Amino acid sequence: MSRELKPLLPKAGKATFGMYCCGPTVYGPAHIGNFRTFTLQDVLRRTLEVAGIKVKHVRNITDVDDKTIRGAQASGESLQTFTQKWTEKFHRDCAALGLLPPHVEPSAVAHIPQQIAMIKALVDRGHAYVAKDGSVYFKVHSCHDYGKLNHIDFSKLETQSTNSAGEANDADEYERESASDFALWKSRKPEDGANYWSSPWGEGRPGWHIECSAMSLEHLGATFDLHGGGIDLCFPHHENEIAQSECATGVKGFASHWFHSAHLLVDGEKMSKSKGNLYTLDELVAKGFSPMEVRYALIAGHYRSSLNFTFKGLEDARSALAKIEKGTDKLLAAAGFTRAEFVPPVQQEIQTAWGRFASAWEVLQNDLNIPGCLGQVFTVLGSKEEISTEQARHDISGLAKILFALGIQLFTIAPSVGIPPEITELGAQRWAAKQAKDFAAADRLRQQLTALGWSMLDRKDGYDLKKN
Ligand code: AMP
Ligand code: ZN
C-alpha cells in the first residue's frame, strides 16, 4: 500500500503473526501458476518461522462461485461432492510440493452465516443496498478511501449514478447504482440449481469478494498482519476486501502488509485456465520431473518478477538440486554426520549457528530474495576452502535452516533415470497421498505399482522405486 518495504513483525502486543492468503477455487486441478503463488507464500511463512516468529497461516477454499457451480452441474455431482474431490486433489498436490498445511483452512460454504452477518452490517451502516431482485451491492462511493491499495483516484471512479452530462440517472433503471459497485449477495438464479441459501434478502448466494472478508475476520480478527495473493487479486478483489471489512467493522488497517506475487507466464502470457496454456503438477510428473524439481523452478525467480515457465527451467532445477545434494553430502562428510542427521529444523529446535550460510539468510530476509539466497548457497557449496569439523557442523545447521525456509527437501526422490514416466508418476502420487494421510489412495496406488511389476520402498524422508 505504501510501495515501501517494511519490517514484518506481529502487531504490537501480539505473539502471533496473522497471515491470510486467498486460496484456490476448487473446480479442477490447480495449475502450476497457482502453485507459484502458494509456494511463495509457503516460503514466506517458513522464513518467518525460521526467524523465530510464530505464524498463524489461514488459507481459504473457494467452494462456491460461478465456476464451482457450473463444474458441479456439468459433472452431475452435488457442489459438495464436486468441490470435496478437487479440494482433496489440491491437498495431494500441496503435500507433493512440500507446502506446509495452513493452520486454518476455512471454506466459503462453511462460512455463509458469517458472510450474511457482514453484509447485514454493511447494509445497516449505509455501505450496501438491496436491488429489486434481492441482490445486495456494495456502494463504493460510500467508502471514501476506496482505492488506497491500488492508488486509484476515488474521484475518477466510473459512475453510472450520473450520466455524462452530470444529470442524475433513474436508479431503478439499473440493478447497480454505479458501475464500480460490486455484488455482496447474488439473488437465486435458475442456473444455480440447488446451490442457494436463505438470507434476510431472500434466497441466493454470496458474491465472491465477501468470503475473504468474513473468513479473515472470523479467524484473524478485524486487523491482521499480512494478506497475500497473486498480483491479479490486487484489484479489484483485495481493494474490495479492504472496503468491505473496514466499512463493516469500522476498524481501519485491515491488513498491515500486502504480499502479491507476480505471475507465472507461458510465452509471455499469464498461465490460466481460461487461456488454456496451463500445466498441472501431474502433467510435469508424467514427463519425469519430481514435485521437488517443480517447486524449485517455481521459487527460483524473485516474487516481484514474472517468471516464464519453460522445460529448460525444470532441467535447470534438476541440476541445481543435484548440485545442492552433492554439496550437502560433502559438508555432511566434513561434519561427520550421516544424511539421516540432516534434519530440517522444527521451530523449537532451531540451532543458533549459521556458519557460512549467514549471508544467504541475510539475503533471504531482505524482501524474500530467494534467487539471491540461492546464489549465496551455491557460492558456499562451491567453495574450496578447508574447514574444520566444527565449522562444517555450523554450516550444516545454517544450510538445514535455509533449505527448511525454502521448503527444499533433499534426498527424497531416487533418480528417476531408467524408471518409466508412468511409474514415476504413480510413485509421486502415492507419496503425496501418504503425506496427505490418504492411506486408502496410497494403498490403491501401491497395488497399481505392483500390478505393473514395481515396488515402492518407503524411507522416513522419501522413497525408492524398484523393479521386481
Ligand atoms: P484461483 O484458484 O483462481 O482463485 O487462484 C488461486 C491463486 O493463484 C490466486 O492467488 C491467484 O492470484 C494465483 N494465480 C492465478 N494464476 C496465476 C499465475 N499464472 N501465476 C501465479 N499465480 C497465479
Ligand atoms: Zn480473497
Tab-separated table of C-alpha atoms and ligand atoms in Angstrom:
chain	number	residue	atom	x	y	z
A	1	MET	CA	0.000	0.000	0.000
A	2	SER	CA	2.857	2.394	0.786
A	3	ARG	CA	5.028	0.914	-2.017
A	4	GLU	CA	7.779	0.581	0.553
A	5	LEU	CA	9.431	-2.364	2.235
A	6	LYS	CA	8.508	-2.627	5.897
A	7	PRO	CA	9.776	-4.979	8.614
A	8	LEU	CA	7.446	-7.913	9.151
A	9	LEU	CA	6.678	-8.334	12.818
A	10	PRO	CA	3.497	-9.295	14.638
A	11	LYS	CA	1.373	-6.309	15.649
A	12	ALA	CA	2.469	-4.724	18.914
A	13	GLY	CA	1.266	-6.758	21.856
A	14	LYS	CA	0.519	-9.873	19.793
A	15	ALA	CA	2.507	-13.082	19.940
A	16	THR	CA	1.381	-14.411	16.583
A	17	PHE	CA	1.829	-13.131	13.040
A	18	GLY	CA	-1.558	-13.456	11.340
A	19	MET	CA	-1.346	-14.210	7.628
A	20	TYR	CA	-4.352	-14.600	5.321
A	21	CYS	CA	-3.898	-15.966	1.803
A	22	CYS	CA	-6.632	-16.225	-0.797
A	23	GLY	CA	-6.883	-19.912	-1.561
A	24	PRO	CA	-7.829	-21.992	-4.576
A	25	THR	CA	-11.152	-22.137	-6.367
A	26	VAL	CA	-11.741	-25.885	-6.317
A	27	TYR	CA	-13.277	-26.704	-9.689
A	28	GLY	CA	-10.383	-28.610	-11.262
A	29	PRO	CA	-6.717	-29.268	-10.557
A	30	ALA	CA	-4.790	-26.131	-9.592
A	31	HIS	CA	-2.197	-25.271	-12.255
A	32	ILE	CA	1.427	-24.589	-11.515
A	33	GLY	CA	0.799	-20.826	-11.871
A	34	ASN	CA	-1.497	-21.082	-8.843
A	35	PHE	CA	1.196	-23.137	-7.148
A	36	ARG	CA	3.802	-20.458	-7.782
A	37	THR	CA	1.737	-18.161	-5.569
A	38	PHE	CA	1.003	-20.804	-2.919
A	39	THR	CA	4.644	-21.945	-2.847
A	40	LEU	CA	5.957	-18.387	-2.437
A	41	GLN	CA	3.514	-17.910	0.452
A	42	ASP	CA	4.840	-21.145	1.937
A	43	VAL	CA	8.418	-19.826	1.690
A	44	LEU	CA	7.373	-16.576	3.359
A	45	ARG	CA	5.715	-18.482	6.208
A	46	ARG	CA	8.683	-20.824	6.652
A	47	THR	CA	11.103	-17.881	6.595
A	48	LEU	CA	9.121	-16.127	9.320
A	49	GLU	CA	9.172	-19.331	11.363
A	50	VAL	CA	12.922	-19.738	10.986
A	51	ALA	CA	13.232	-16.099	12.091
A	52	GLY	CA	11.502	-17.198	15.311
A	53	ILE	CA	8.108	-15.626	14.555
A	54	LYS	CA	5.036	-17.675	15.377
A	55	VAL	CA	2.739	-17.605	12.366
A	56	LYS	CA	-0.976	-18.295	12.084
A	57	HIS	CA	-1.483	-19.066	8.408
A	58	VAL	CA	-5.060	-19.007	7.141
A	59	ARG	CA	-5.733	-20.012	3.540
A	60	ASN	CA	-9.322	-20.423	2.393
A	61	ILE	CA	-11.031	-22.744	-0.037
A	62	THR	CA	-13.372	-21.080	-2.529
A	63	ASP	CA	-16.063	-23.724	-2.871
A	64	VAL	CA	-18.959	-21.663	-4.123
A	65	ASP	CA	-18.840	-19.321	-7.121
A	66	ASP	CA	-19.891	-19.380	-10.789
A	67	LYS	CA	-17.095	-21.797	-11.744
A	68	THR	CA	-17.648	-24.371	-8.997
A	69	ILE	CA	-21.416	-24.329	-9.524
A	70	ARG	CA	-21.045	-24.721	-13.289
A	71	GLY	CA	-18.493	-27.516	-12.823
A	72	ALA	CA	-20.657	-29.421	-10.339
A	73	GLN	CA	-23.663	-29.209	-12.619
A	74	ALA	CA	-21.695	-30.327	-15.673
A	75	SER	CA	-20.356	-33.337	-13.766
A	76	GLY	CA	-23.775	-34.271	-12.351
A	77	GLU	CA	-22.371	-34.163	-8.797
A	78	SER	CA	-23.534	-32.102	-5.859
A	79	LEU	CA	-21.488	-28.958	-5.239
A	80	GLN	CA	-20.212	-30.554	-2.027
A	81	THR	CA	-19.068	-33.815	-3.674
A	82	PHE	CA	-17.532	-31.936	-6.591
A	83	THR	CA	-15.579	-29.385	-4.513
A	84	GLN	CA	-14.537	-32.039	-1.978
A	85	LYS	CA	-12.968	-34.074	-4.783
A	86	TRP	CA	-10.946	-31.090	-6.047
A	87	THR	CA	-10.018	-29.987	-2.523
A	88	GLU	CA	-8.527	-33.436	-1.894
A	89	LYS	CA	-6.592	-33.253	-5.152
A	90	PHE	CA	-5.316	-29.811	-4.140
A	91	HIS	CA	-4.153	-31.220	-0.797
A	92	ARG	CA	-2.290	-34.054	-2.508
A	93	ASP	CA	-0.516	-31.620	-4.846
A	94	CYS	CA	0.343	-29.329	-1.917
A	95	ALA	CA	1.842	-32.254	0.022
A	96	ALA	CA	3.860	-33.367	-3.007
A	97	LEU	CA	5.237	-29.828	-3.404
A	98	GLY	CA	6.164	-29.712	0.280
A	99	LEU	CA	3.708	-26.957	1.240
A	100	LEU	CA	3.046	-26.807	4.976
A	101	PRO	CA	-0.696	-27.125	5.600
A	102	PRO	CA	-2.160	-23.791	6.733
A	103	HIS	CA	-3.182	-23.671	10.386
A	104	VAL	CA	-6.752	-22.942	9.370
A	105	GLU	CA	-8.315	-23.734	6.009
A	106	PRO	CA	-11.793	-22.237	6.128
A	107	SER	CA	-14.260	-22.818	3.315
A	108	ALA	CA	-16.686	-20.252	1.922
A	109	VAL	CA	-19.644	-22.634	2.186
A	110	ALA	CA	-18.874	-23.284	5.850
A	111	HIS	CA	-18.979	-19.502	6.498
A	112	ILE	CA	-22.307	-18.483	4.958
A	113	PRO	CA	-23.730	-17.118	8.286
A	114	GLN	CA	-20.593	-15.015	8.824
A	115	GLN	CA	-20.859	-13.628	5.283
A	116	ILE	CA	-24.543	-12.799	5.772
A	117	ALA	CA	-23.748	-11.090	9.091
A	118	MET	CA	-21.107	-8.949	7.427
A	119	ILE	CA	-23.395	-7.988	4.533
A	120	LYS	CA	-26.077	-7.097	7.076
A	121	ALA	CA	-23.627	-4.844	8.916
A	122	LEU	CA	-22.775	-3.135	5.617
A	123	VAL	CA	-26.467	-2.555	4.790
A	124	ASP	CA	-27.120	-1.267	8.328
A	125	ARG	CA	-24.197	1.154	8.124
A	126	GLY	CA	-25.301	2.510	4.748
A	127	HIS	CA	-22.467	0.942	2.749
A	128	ALA	CA	-24.646	-1.501	0.826
A	129	TYR	CA	-28.086	-1.523	-0.775
A	130	VAL	CA	-30.583	-4.142	-1.827
A	131	ALA	CA	-31.526	-4.230	-5.513
A	132	LYS	CA	-35.008	-5.057	-6.753
A	133	ASP	CA	-34.156	-8.717	-7.390
A	134	GLY	CA	-32.847	-9.253	-3.835
A	135	SER	CA	-29.167	-8.966	-4.733
A	136	VAL	CA	-27.101	-6.785	-2.418
A	137	TYR	CA	-24.391	-4.432	-3.704
A	138	PHE	CA	-21.539	-2.632	-2.012
A	139	LYS	CA	-21.828	1.124	-2.552
A	140	VAL	CA	-18.273	2.009	-3.491
A	141	HIS	CA	-18.873	5.761	-3.257
A	142	SER	CA	-19.757	5.363	0.427
A	143	CYS	CA	-16.197	4.304	1.197
A	144	HIS	CA	-14.071	7.415	0.971
A	145	ASP	CA	-10.695	5.772	0.923
A	146	TYR	CA	-11.669	3.116	-1.622
A	147	GLY	CA	-8.716	2.587	-3.967
A	148	LYS	CA	-5.970	3.142	-1.386
A	149	LEU	CA	-4.261	-0.180	-2.050
A	150	ASN	CA	-4.144	0.324	-5.821
A	151	HIS	CA	-3.654	4.096	-5.584
A	152	ILE	CA	-6.828	4.778	-7.546
A	153	ASP	CA	-8.142	8.303	-7.593
A	154	PHE	CA	-11.508	7.959	-5.867
A	155	SER	CA	-12.998	10.978	-7.637
A	156	LYS	CA	-12.328	9.377	-11.014
A	157	LEU	CA	-14.097	6.101	-10.256
A	158	GLU	CA	-16.509	5.256	-13.009
A	159	THR	CA	-20.066	6.012	-12.065
A	160	GLN	CA	-23.495	5.489	-13.516
A	161	SER	CA	-25.309	7.477	-10.837
A	162	THR	CA	-24.941	10.468	-13.089
A	163	ASN	CA	-24.781	10.465	-16.842
A	164	SER	CA	-22.049	12.164	-18.865
A	165	ALA	CA	-23.990	15.423	-18.678
A	166	GLY	CA	-23.959	15.200	-14.900
A	167	GLU	CA	-27.724	14.553	-14.692
A	168	ALA	CA	-28.997	12.007	-12.204
A	169	ASN	CA	-29.920	8.670	-13.735
A	170	ASP	CA	-33.073	6.888	-12.715
A	171	ALA	CA	-31.648	4.400	-10.233
A	172	ASP	CA	-34.487	1.983	-10.977
A	173	GLU	CA	-33.168	1.514	-14.460
A	174	TYR	CA	-30.105	-0.082	-13.010
A	175	GLU	CA	-29.659	-3.005	-10.686
A	176	ARG	CA	-26.425	-1.402	-9.588
A	177	GLU	CA	-26.386	2.274	-8.804
A	178	SER	CA	-22.813	2.613	-10.001
A	179	ALA	CA	-20.684	0.578	-12.400
A	180	SER	CA	-17.988	0.246	-9.748
A	181	ASP	CA	-20.383	-1.246	-7.181
A	182	PHE	CA	-19.943	-4.963	-6.713
A	183	ALA	CA	-22.186	-7.809	-5.551
A	184	LEU	CA	-22.136	-8.907	-1.925
A	185	TRP	CA	-25.120	-11.220	-2.306
A	186	LYS	CA	-26.470	-12.633	-5.567
A	187	SER	CA	-30.160	-13.442	-5.686
A	188	ARG	CA	-31.073	-17.003	-6.648
A	189	LYS	CA	-30.982	-17.733	-10.385
A	190	PRO	CA	-32.328	-20.884	-12.101
A	191	GLU	CA	-28.781	-21.801	-13.216
A	192	ASP	CA	-27.667	-22.035	-9.557
A	193	GLY	CA	-29.691	-25.262	-9.224
A	194	ALA	CA	-29.775	-26.428	-5.602
A	195	ASN	CA	-26.991	-24.068	-4.580
A	196	TYR	CA	-28.685	-21.280	-2.677
A	197	TRP	CA	-29.105	-20.198	0.920
A	198	SER	CA	-31.717	-18.184	2.815
A	199	SER	CA	-30.867	-14.636	3.807
A	200	PRO	CA	-32.668	-11.522	5.033
A	201	TRP	CA	-32.823	-10.505	1.329
A	202	GLY	CA	-34.240	-13.776	0.055
A	203	GLU	CA	-32.621	-16.900	-1.354
A	204	GLY	CA	-29.275	-16.580	-3.063
A	205	ARG	CA	-25.564	-16.971	-2.547
A	206	PRO	CA	-22.666	-14.743	-1.524
A	207	GLY	CA	-20.650	-12.744	-4.042
A	208	TRP	CA	-17.015	-13.813	-4.256
A	209	HIS	CA	-15.196	-10.926	-2.513
A	210	ILE	CA	-17.131	-11.087	0.766
A	211	GLU	CA	-15.909	-14.583	1.676
A	212	CYS	CA	-12.342	-13.469	2.386
A	213	SER	CA	-13.502	-10.506	4.476
A	214	ALA	CA	-15.779	-12.768	6.530
A	215	MET	CA	-13.254	-15.584	6.954
A	216	SER	CA	-10.312	-13.326	7.821
A	217	LEU	CA	-12.481	-11.579	10.442
A	218	GLU	CA	-13.538	-14.918	11.900
A	219	HIS	CA	-10.054	-16.441	12.075
A	220	LEU	CA	-7.681	-13.466	12.424
A	221	GLY	CA	-9.794	-10.566	13.669
A	222	ALA	CA	-10.620	-7.138	12.202
A	223	THR	CA	-6.946	-6.368	11.616
A	224	PHE	CA	-4.105	-8.768	10.990
A	225	ASP	CA	-0.514	-8.713	9.818
A	226	LEU	CA	-0.270	-9.801	6.211
A	227	HIS	CA	-2.531	-10.593	3.289
A	228	GLY	CA	-1.291	-12.498	0.256
A	229	GLY	CA	-2.378	-13.494	-3.226
A	230	GLY	CA	-1.338	-13.434	-6.851
A	231	ILE	CA	-0.969	-9.976	-8.382
A	232	ASP	CA	-4.238	-10.424	-10.316
A	233	LEU	CA	-6.069	-10.263	-6.977
A	234	CYS	CA	-4.682	-6.828	-6.051
A	235	PHE	CA	-7.533	-5.220	-7.977
A	236	PRO	CA	-10.414	-5.440	-7.528
A	237	HIS	CA	-10.506	-8.393	-5.093
A	238	HIS	CA	-8.211	-7.047	-2.386
A	239	GLU	CA	-9.386	-3.461	-2.781
A	240	ASN	CA	-12.935	-4.757	-2.257
A	241	GLU	CA	-11.894	-6.857	0.722
A	242	ILE	CA	-10.439	-3.759	2.414
A	243	ALA	CA	-13.570	-1.716	1.706
A	244	GLN	CA	-15.986	-4.417	2.925
A	245	SER	CA	-14.008	-5.224	6.058
A	246	GLU	CA	-13.214	-1.673	7.157
A	247	CYS	CA	-16.758	-0.436	6.450
A	248	ALA	CA	-18.394	-3.411	8.196
A	249	THR	CA	-16.236	-3.357	11.331
A	250	GLY	CA	-15.480	0.360	11.450
A	251	VAL	CA	-11.849	-0.558	12.122
A	252	LYS	CA	-9.197	0.805	9.731
A	253	GLY	CA	-5.988	-1.035	8.905
A	254	PHE	CA	-7.449	-4.329	7.651
A	255	ALA	CA	-4.052	-5.852	6.744
A	256	SER	CA	-0.764	-4.243	7.793
A	257	HIS	CA	1.184	-5.702	4.859
A	258	TRP	CA	0.369	-6.959	1.375
A	259	PHE	CA	2.285	-9.714	-0.349
A	260	HIS	CA	1.442	-10.047	-4.041
A	261	SER	CA	3.330	-12.498	-6.179
A	262	ALA	CA	3.942	-11.883	-9.857
A	263	HIS	CA	2.602	-14.355	-12.358
A	264	LEU	CA	3.930	-17.493	-13.885
A	265	LEU	CA	3.848	-16.898	-17.637
A	266	VAL	CA	3.861	-19.129	-20.674
A	267	ASP	CA	5.197	-17.442	-23.819
A	268	GLY	CA	4.775	-14.071	-22.151
A	269	GLU	CA	1.124	-14.654	-21.156
A	270	LYS	CA	-0.327	-15.427	-17.723
A	271	MET	CA	-0.801	-19.164	-17.207
A	272	SER	CA	-4.536	-19.542	-16.722
A	273	LYS	CA	-7.349	-21.960	-17.265
A	274	SER	CA	-9.241	-19.549	-19.500
A	275	LYS	CA	-6.225	-19.198	-21.833
A	276	GLY	CA	-5.772	-22.990	-21.937
A	277	ASN	CA	-1.990	-22.590	-21.613
A	278	LEU	CA	-1.604	-24.327	-18.306
A	279	TYR	CA	0.387	-27.196	-16.861
A	280	THR	CA	-0.639	-29.194	-13.837
A	281	LEU	CA	1.745	-30.895	-11.443
A	282	ASP	CA	0.575	-34.312	-12.711
A	283	GLU	CA	1.477	-33.388	-16.274
A	284	LEU	CA	5.009	-32.429	-15.276
A	285	VAL	CA	5.443	-35.527	-13.108
A	286	ALA	CA	4.253	-37.631	-16.065
A	287	LYS	CA	7.069	-36.048	-18.074
A	288	GLY	CA	9.523	-37.335	-15.486
A	289	PHE	CA	10.036	-34.300	-13.235
A	290	SER	CA	9.781	-34.690	-9.486
A	291	PRO	CA	7.497	-32.364	-7.498
A	292	MET	CA	10.610	-31.024	-5.720
A	293	GLU	CA	12.091	-30.028	-9.080
A	294	VAL	CA	8.838	-28.246	-9.900
A	295	ARG	CA	8.921	-26.483	-6.533
A	296	TYR	CA	12.482	-25.345	-7.114
A	297	ALA	CA	11.613	-23.986	-10.571
A	298	LEU	CA	8.612	-22.090	-9.147
A	299	ILE	CA	10.568	-20.333	-6.404
A	300	ALA	CA	13.829	-19.709	-8.265
A	301	GLY	CA	12.714	-16.264	-9.519
A	302	HIS	CA	12.041	-13.219	-7.322
A	303	TYR	CA	8.404	-12.975	-6.232
A	304	ARG	CA	8.109	-9.455	-7.645
A	305	SER	CA	9.080	-10.533	-11.146
A	306	SER	CA	7.049	-12.631	-13.535
A	307	LEU	CA	8.572	-15.986	-14.229
A	308	ASN	CA	8.452	-17.598	-17.633
A	309	PHE	CA	7.700	-21.305	-17.439
A	310	THR	CA	9.990	-23.455	-19.608
A	311	PHE	CA	11.132	-27.074	-19.606
A	312	LYS	CA	14.661	-25.703	-19.631
A	313	GLY	CA	13.775	-24.115	-16.257
A	314	LEU	CA	12.813	-27.554	-14.933
A	315	GLU	CA	16.049	-29.083	-16.253
A	316	ASP	CA	17.963	-26.260	-14.521
A	317	ALA	CA	16.045	-27.000	-11.310
A	318	ARG	CA	17.060	-30.641	-11.610
A	319	SER	CA	20.767	-29.829	-11.916
A	320	ALA	CA	20.571	-27.183	-9.175
A	321	LEU	CA	19.042	-29.704	-6.760
A	322	ALA	CA	21.632	-32.314	-7.700
A	323	LYS	CA	24.364	-29.732	-7.029
A	324	ILE	CA	22.856	-28.893	-3.619
A	325	GLU	CA	22.625	-32.590	-2.733
A	326	LYS	CA	26.236	-33.170	-3.758
A	327	GLY	CA	27.476	-30.127	-1.824
A	328	THR	CA	25.444	-31.145	1.214
A	329	ASP	CA	26.885	-34.668	1.118
A	330	LYS	CA	30.375	-33.145	1.086
A	331	LEU	CA	29.565	-30.902	4.055
A	332	LEU	CA	27.962	-33.796	5.942
A	333	ALA	CA	31.116	-35.832	5.457
A	334	ALA	CA	33.247	-32.936	6.736
A	335	ALA	CA	30.943	-32.613	9.746
A	336	GLY	CA	30.969	-36.360	10.430
A	337	PHE	CA	27.193	-36.575	10.017
A	338	THR	CA	25.045	-39.041	8.091
A	339	ARG	CA	22.227	-37.998	5.745
A	340	ALA	CA	19.731	-39.049	8.411
A	341	GLU	CA	21.226	-36.401	10.713
A	342	PHE	CA	20.471	-33.657	8.186
A	343	VAL	CA	17.094	-32.996	9.719
A	344	PRO	CA	15.083	-29.911	8.834
A	345	PRO	CA	14.655	-27.831	11.987
A	346	VAL	CA	11.328	-27.744	13.734
A	347	GLN	CA	10.721	-24.353	15.215
A	348	GLN	CA	11.626	-25.064	18.823
A	349	GLU	CA	14.759	-26.912	17.866
A	350	ILE	CA	16.374	-24.351	15.622
A	351	GLN	CA	20.045	-24.289	16.356
A	352	THR	CA	21.614	-20.882	16.541
A	353	ALA	CA	24.620	-21.443	14.282
A	354	TRP	CA	24.529	-20.247	10.669
A	355	GLY	CA	28.142	-20.901	9.684
A	356	ARG	CA	28.967	-19.621	6.227
A	357	PHE	CA	25.230	-19.524	5.348
A	358	ALA	CA	24.660	-16.391	7.448
A	359	SER	CA	24.821	-14.236	4.313
A	360	ALA	CA	22.312	-16.465	2.464
A	361	TRP	CA	19.946	-15.978	5.406
A	362	GLU	CA	20.517	-12.198	5.394
A	363	VAL	CA	19.678	-12.046	1.703
A	364	LEU	CA	16.551	-14.178	2.100
A	365	GLN	CA	15.236	-11.941	4.861
A	366	ASN	CA	15.570	-8.865	2.665
A	367	ASP	CA	12.344	-8.791	0.653
A	368	LEU	CA	12.298	-12.591	0.415
A	369	ASN	CA	15.093	-12.594	-2.145
A	370	ILE	CA	15.080	-16.299	-2.979
A	371	PRO	CA	17.295	-16.136	-6.105
A	372	GLY	CA	19.856	-14.062	-4.182
A	373	CYS	CA	19.757	-16.538	-1.317
A	374	LEU	CA	20.253	-19.493	-3.671
A	375	GLY	CA	23.196	-17.659	-5.244
A	376	GLN	CA	24.837	-17.400	-1.812
A	377	VAL	CA	24.132	-21.082	-1.128
A	378	PHE	CA	25.931	-22.104	-4.336
A	379	THR	CA	28.862	-19.830	-3.528
A	380	VAL	CA	29.371	-21.539	-0.167
A	381	LEU	CA	28.785	-25.051	-1.508
A	382	GLY	CA	31.249	-24.426	-4.342
A	383	SER	CA	33.955	-23.033	-2.066
A	384	LYS	CA	37.246	-24.939	-1.952
A	385	GLU	CA	38.070	-23.541	1.489
A	386	GLU	CA	39.380	-26.070	4.035
A	387	ILE	CA	37.099	-26.118	7.081
A	388	SER	CA	37.187	-27.794	10.473
A	389	THR	CA	34.623	-30.344	11.664
A	390	GLU	CA	33.136	-27.715	13.942
A	391	GLN	CA	32.840	-25.183	11.129
A	392	ALA	CA	31.225	-27.831	8.937
A	393	ARG	CA	28.711	-28.540	11.707
A	394	HIS	CA	27.826	-24.848	11.905
A	395	ASP	CA	27.436	-24.800	8.146
A	396	ILE	CA	25.118	-27.811	8.313
A	397	SER	CA	22.970	-26.041	10.905
A	398	GLY	CA	22.749	-22.947	8.675
A	399	LEU	CA	22.093	-24.882	5.486
A	400	ALA	CA	19.364	-27.033	7.067
A	401	LYS	CA	17.553	-23.863	8.159
A	402	ILE	CA	17.881	-22.211	4.751
A	403	LEU	CA	16.574	-25.317	2.992
A	404	PHE	CA	13.733	-25.587	5.504
A	405	ALA	CA	12.814	-21.944	4.798
A	406	LEU	CA	12.833	-22.627	1.068
A	407	GLY	CA	10.981	-25.914	1.610
A	408	ILE	CA	13.618	-27.817	-0.325
A	409	GLN	CA	13.747	-31.423	0.819
A	410	LEU	CA	16.888	-33.263	-0.204
A	411	PHE	CA	17.434	-36.970	-0.715
A	412	THR	CA	13.713	-37.652	-1.059
A	413	ILE	CA	13.432	-38.984	-4.575
A	414	ALA	CA	15.651	-41.646	-6.105
A	415	PRO	CA	16.981	-40.570	-9.506
A	416	SER	CA	14.230	-41.327	-11.992
A	417	VAL	CA	16.615	-42.315	-14.792
A	418	GLY	CA	15.509	-45.674	-16.187
A	419	ILE	CA	12.136	-45.526	-14.457
A	420	PRO	CA	9.229	-45.169	-16.922
A	421	PRO	CA	7.314	-41.886	-16.513
A	422	GLU	CA	4.041	-43.631	-15.583
A	423	ILE	CA	5.842	-45.430	-12.736
A	424	THR	CA	7.466	-42.181	-11.577
A	425	GLU	CA	4.042	-40.569	-11.625
A	426	LEU	CA	2.358	-43.360	-9.656
A	427	GLY	CA	5.220	-43.215	-7.139
A	428	ALA	CA	4.878	-39.450	-6.700
A	429	GLN	CA	1.106	-39.709	-6.380
A	430	ARG	CA	1.395	-42.455	-3.773
A	431	TRP	CA	3.983	-40.481	-1.789
A	432	ALA	CA	1.752	-37.404	-1.922
A	433	ALA	CA	-1.285	-39.441	-0.834
A	434	LYS	CA	0.719	-40.835	2.080
A	435	GLN	CA	1.914	-37.358	3.089
A	436	ALA	CA	-1.710	-36.174	2.968
A	437	LYS	CA	-2.615	-39.206	5.130
A	438	ASP	CA	-4.968	-40.512	2.430
A	439	PHE	CA	-3.983	-44.122	3.146
A	440	ALA	CA	-6.758	-45.665	1.042
A	441	ALA	CA	-5.438	-43.859	-2.040
A	442	ALA	CA	-1.849	-44.747	-1.086
A	443	ASP	CA	-2.743	-48.466	-0.889
A	444	ARG	CA	-4.574	-48.337	-4.191
A	445	LEU	CA	-1.571	-46.718	-5.870
A	446	ARG	CA	0.790	-49.294	-4.380
A	447	GLN	CA	-1.383	-52.073	-5.839
A	448	GLN	CA	-1.219	-50.379	-9.248
A	449	LEU	CA	2.576	-50.274	-8.995
A	450	THR	CA	2.699	-53.946	-8.002
A	451	ALA	CA	0.479	-54.860	-10.942
A	452	LEU	CA	2.965	-53.094	-13.224
A	453	GLY	CA	5.885	-55.032	-11.701
A	454	TRP	CA	7.300	-52.300	-9.436
A	455	SER	CA	7.631	-51.943	-5.704
A	456	MET	CA	7.937	-48.828	-3.642
A	457	LEU	CA	10.216	-48.857	-0.617
A	458	ASP	CA	9.372	-46.175	1.908
A	459	ARG	CA	12.055	-44.435	3.895
A	460	LYS	CA	11.461	-41.929	6.669
A	461	ASP	CA	12.155	-38.994	4.392
A	462	GLY	CA	11.345	-40.354	0.940
A	463	TYR	CA	11.070	-43.498	-1.128
A	464	ASP	CA	12.752	-45.655	-3.749
A	465	LEU	CA	11.154	-47.345	-6.719
A	466	LYS	CA	12.486	-50.814	-7.581
A	467	LYS	CA	11.685	-53.156	-10.477
A	468	ASN	CA	10.506	-56.549	-9.138
B	1	AMP	P1	-7.758	-19.187	-8.078
B	1	AMP	O1	-7.824	-20.656	-7.831
B	1	AMP	O2	-8.045	-18.816	-9.499
B	1	AMP	O3	-8.622	-18.417	-7.113
B	1	AMP	O4	-6.263	-18.723	-7.846
B	1	AMP	C1	-5.506	-19.107	-6.727
B	1	AMP	C2	-4.269	-18.246	-6.598
B	1	AMP	O5	-3.400	-18.405	-7.748
B	1	AMP	C3	-4.543	-16.747	-6.506
B	1	AMP	O6	-3.712	-16.177	-5.512
B	1	AMP	C4	-4.159	-16.232	-7.879
B	1	AMP	O7	-3.766	-14.881	-7.836
B	1	AMP	C5	-2.987	-17.132	-8.215
B	1	AMP	N1	-2.679	-17.249	-9.649
B	1	AMP	C6	-3.531	-17.477	-10.685
B	1	AMP	N2	-2.859	-17.574	-11.854
B	1	AMP	C7	-1.540	-17.409	-11.565
B	1	AMP	C8	-0.322	-17.400	-12.346
B	1	AMP	N3	-0.327	-17.610	-13.655
B	1	AMP	N4	0.851	-17.200	-11.697
B	1	AMP	C9	0.869	-17.009	-10.341
B	1	AMP	N5	-0.225	-17.016	-9.563
B	1	AMP	C10	-1.429	-17.208	-10.150
B	2	ZN	ZN	-9.541	-13.392	-1.198
